[in-house]
Tab-separated table of C-alpha atoms in Angstrom:
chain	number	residue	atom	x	y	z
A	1	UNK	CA	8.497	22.628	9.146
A	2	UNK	CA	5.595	23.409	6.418
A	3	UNK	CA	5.614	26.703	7.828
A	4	UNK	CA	9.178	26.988	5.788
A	5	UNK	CA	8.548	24.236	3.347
A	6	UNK	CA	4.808	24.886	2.279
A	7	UNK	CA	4.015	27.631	3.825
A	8	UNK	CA	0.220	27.631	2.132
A	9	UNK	CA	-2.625	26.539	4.407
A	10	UNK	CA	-3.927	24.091	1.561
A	11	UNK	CA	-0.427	22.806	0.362
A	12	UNK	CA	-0.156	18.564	0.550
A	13	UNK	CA	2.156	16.293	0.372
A	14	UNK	CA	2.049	12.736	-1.455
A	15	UNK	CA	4.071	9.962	0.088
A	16	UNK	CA	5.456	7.075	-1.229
A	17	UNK	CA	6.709	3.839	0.516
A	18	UNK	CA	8.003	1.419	-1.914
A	19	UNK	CA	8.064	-2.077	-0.449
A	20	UNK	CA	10.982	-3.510	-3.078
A	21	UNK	CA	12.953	-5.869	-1.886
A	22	UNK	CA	10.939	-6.586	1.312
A	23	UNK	CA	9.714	-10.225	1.710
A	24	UNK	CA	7.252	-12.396	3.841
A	25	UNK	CA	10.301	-12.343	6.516
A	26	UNK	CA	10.473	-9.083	7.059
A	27	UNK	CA	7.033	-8.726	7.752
A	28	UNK	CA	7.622	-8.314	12.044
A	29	UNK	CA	11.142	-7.113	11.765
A	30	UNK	CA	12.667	-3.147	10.767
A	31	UNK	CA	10.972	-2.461	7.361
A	32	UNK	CA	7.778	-2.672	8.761
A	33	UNK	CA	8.196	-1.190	11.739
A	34	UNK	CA	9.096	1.636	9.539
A	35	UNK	CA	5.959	1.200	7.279
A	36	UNK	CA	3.881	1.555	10.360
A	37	UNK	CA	6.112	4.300	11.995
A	38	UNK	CA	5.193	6.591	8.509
A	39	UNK	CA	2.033	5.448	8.447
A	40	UNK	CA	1.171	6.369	11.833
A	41	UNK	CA	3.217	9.852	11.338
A	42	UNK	CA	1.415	10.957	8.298
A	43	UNK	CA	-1.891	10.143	10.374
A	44	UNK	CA	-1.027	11.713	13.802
A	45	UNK	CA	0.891	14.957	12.524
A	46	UNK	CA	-0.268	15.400	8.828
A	47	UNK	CA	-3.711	14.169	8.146
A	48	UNK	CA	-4.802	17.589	6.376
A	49	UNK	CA	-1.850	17.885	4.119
A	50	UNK	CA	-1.409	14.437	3.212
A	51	UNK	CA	-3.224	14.265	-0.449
A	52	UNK	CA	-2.284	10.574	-1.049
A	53	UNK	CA	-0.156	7.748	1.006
A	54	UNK	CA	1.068	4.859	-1.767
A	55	UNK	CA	2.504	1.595	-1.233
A	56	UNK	CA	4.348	0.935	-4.268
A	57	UNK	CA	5.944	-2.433	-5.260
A	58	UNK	CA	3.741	-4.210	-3.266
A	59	UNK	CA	4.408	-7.865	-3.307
A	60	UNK	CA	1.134	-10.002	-3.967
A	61	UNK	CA	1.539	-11.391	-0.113
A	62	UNK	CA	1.473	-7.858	1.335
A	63	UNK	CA	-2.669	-8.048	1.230
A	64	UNK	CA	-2.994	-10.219	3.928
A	65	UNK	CA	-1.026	-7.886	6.311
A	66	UNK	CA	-3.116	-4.772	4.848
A	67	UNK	CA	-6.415	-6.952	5.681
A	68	UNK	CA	-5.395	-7.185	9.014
A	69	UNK	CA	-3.821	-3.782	9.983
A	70	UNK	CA	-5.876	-1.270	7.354
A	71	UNK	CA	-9.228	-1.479	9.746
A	72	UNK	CA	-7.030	-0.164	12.529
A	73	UNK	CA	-6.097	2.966	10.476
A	74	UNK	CA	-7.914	6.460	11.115
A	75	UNK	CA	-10.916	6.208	7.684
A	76	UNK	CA	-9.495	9.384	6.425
A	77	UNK	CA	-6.251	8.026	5.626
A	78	UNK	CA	-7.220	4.675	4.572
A	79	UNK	CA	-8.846	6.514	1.997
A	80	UNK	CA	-6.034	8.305	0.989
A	81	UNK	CA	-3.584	4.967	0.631
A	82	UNK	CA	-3.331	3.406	-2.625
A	83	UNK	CA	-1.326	-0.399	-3.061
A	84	UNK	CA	0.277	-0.639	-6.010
A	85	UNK	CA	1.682	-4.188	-6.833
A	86	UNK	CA	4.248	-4.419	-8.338
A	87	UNK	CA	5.782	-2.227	-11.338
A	88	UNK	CA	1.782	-0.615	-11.583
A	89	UNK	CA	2.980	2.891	-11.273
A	90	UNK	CA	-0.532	3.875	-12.916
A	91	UNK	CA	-1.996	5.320	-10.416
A	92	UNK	CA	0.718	7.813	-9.533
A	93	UNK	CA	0.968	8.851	-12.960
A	94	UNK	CA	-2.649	10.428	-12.368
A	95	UNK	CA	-1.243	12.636	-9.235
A	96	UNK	CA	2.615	13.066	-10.234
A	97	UNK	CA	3.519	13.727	-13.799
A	98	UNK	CA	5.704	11.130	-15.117
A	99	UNK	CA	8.417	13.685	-16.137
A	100	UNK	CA	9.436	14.492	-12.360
A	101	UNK	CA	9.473	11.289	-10.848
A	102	UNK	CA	12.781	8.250	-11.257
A	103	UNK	CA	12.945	5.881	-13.694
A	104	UNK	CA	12.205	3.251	-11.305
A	105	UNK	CA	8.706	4.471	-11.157
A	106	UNK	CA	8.277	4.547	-14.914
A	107	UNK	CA	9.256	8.651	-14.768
A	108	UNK	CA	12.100	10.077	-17.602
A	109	UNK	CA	14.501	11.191	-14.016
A	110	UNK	CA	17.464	9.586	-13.201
C-alpha cells in the first residue's frame, strides 16, 4: 500500500479518530472496539510512518478509559496521540493547515 500511496521512505501519515457522538455506553461495545482496532493497527503495521494519532471530540469522561488503557500502548505511540476535547481543534491546526481540513474541524472544506 505506501509503496503506491507514499512511496517515500520518510512519508507519514496523521490519523484522526473523532469520538462525536460516542457516549459512556458505548464505551465496551463497536466504537471502541474500533478505537482500539486503529489504535492497535497504526502501532503493529505503521509505527514509523505514523507522525501523529488524535482523538478528537473527546468527551470529558473519555480520560478515565485513556488512564486505564494508554499504559498498555507501545511509548512510541503514546507519544504520538494527542486528546482533543471537544471542539479544541488547536492542536491539529499546528500539523494540518486549516485550509485542507472540513468545517467540522474548524477548516474552510466542505
Amino acid at each position: 500500500l505506501w509503496n503506491r500511496v507514499a512511496p517515500a521512505p520518510d512519508a507519514k501519515v496523521i490519523t484522526l479518530i473523532d469520538l462525536h457522538g460516542i457516549s459512556m455506553g458505548d464505551i465496551a461495545g463497536p466504537a471502541m472496539e474500533y478505537v482500539h482496532a486503529l489504535t492497535r493497527l497504526c502501532q503493529e503495521h505503521y509505527m514509523d510512518r505514523s507522525f501523529r494519532i488524535y482523538v478528537l471530540n473527546a468527551p470529558f469522561w473519555f480520560a478515565v478509559p485513556w488512564k486505564i488503557v494508554s499504559p498498555l500502548l507501545h511509548p512510541n505511540t503514546r507519544r504520538k496521540m494527542r486528546i482533543q476535547s471537544v471542539g479544541d481543534f488547536g492542536a491539529l491546526w499546528e500539523d494540518i493547515d486549516p485550509a485542507v481540513l472540513p468545517r467540522v474541524y474548524g477548516g474552510a472544506c466542505d
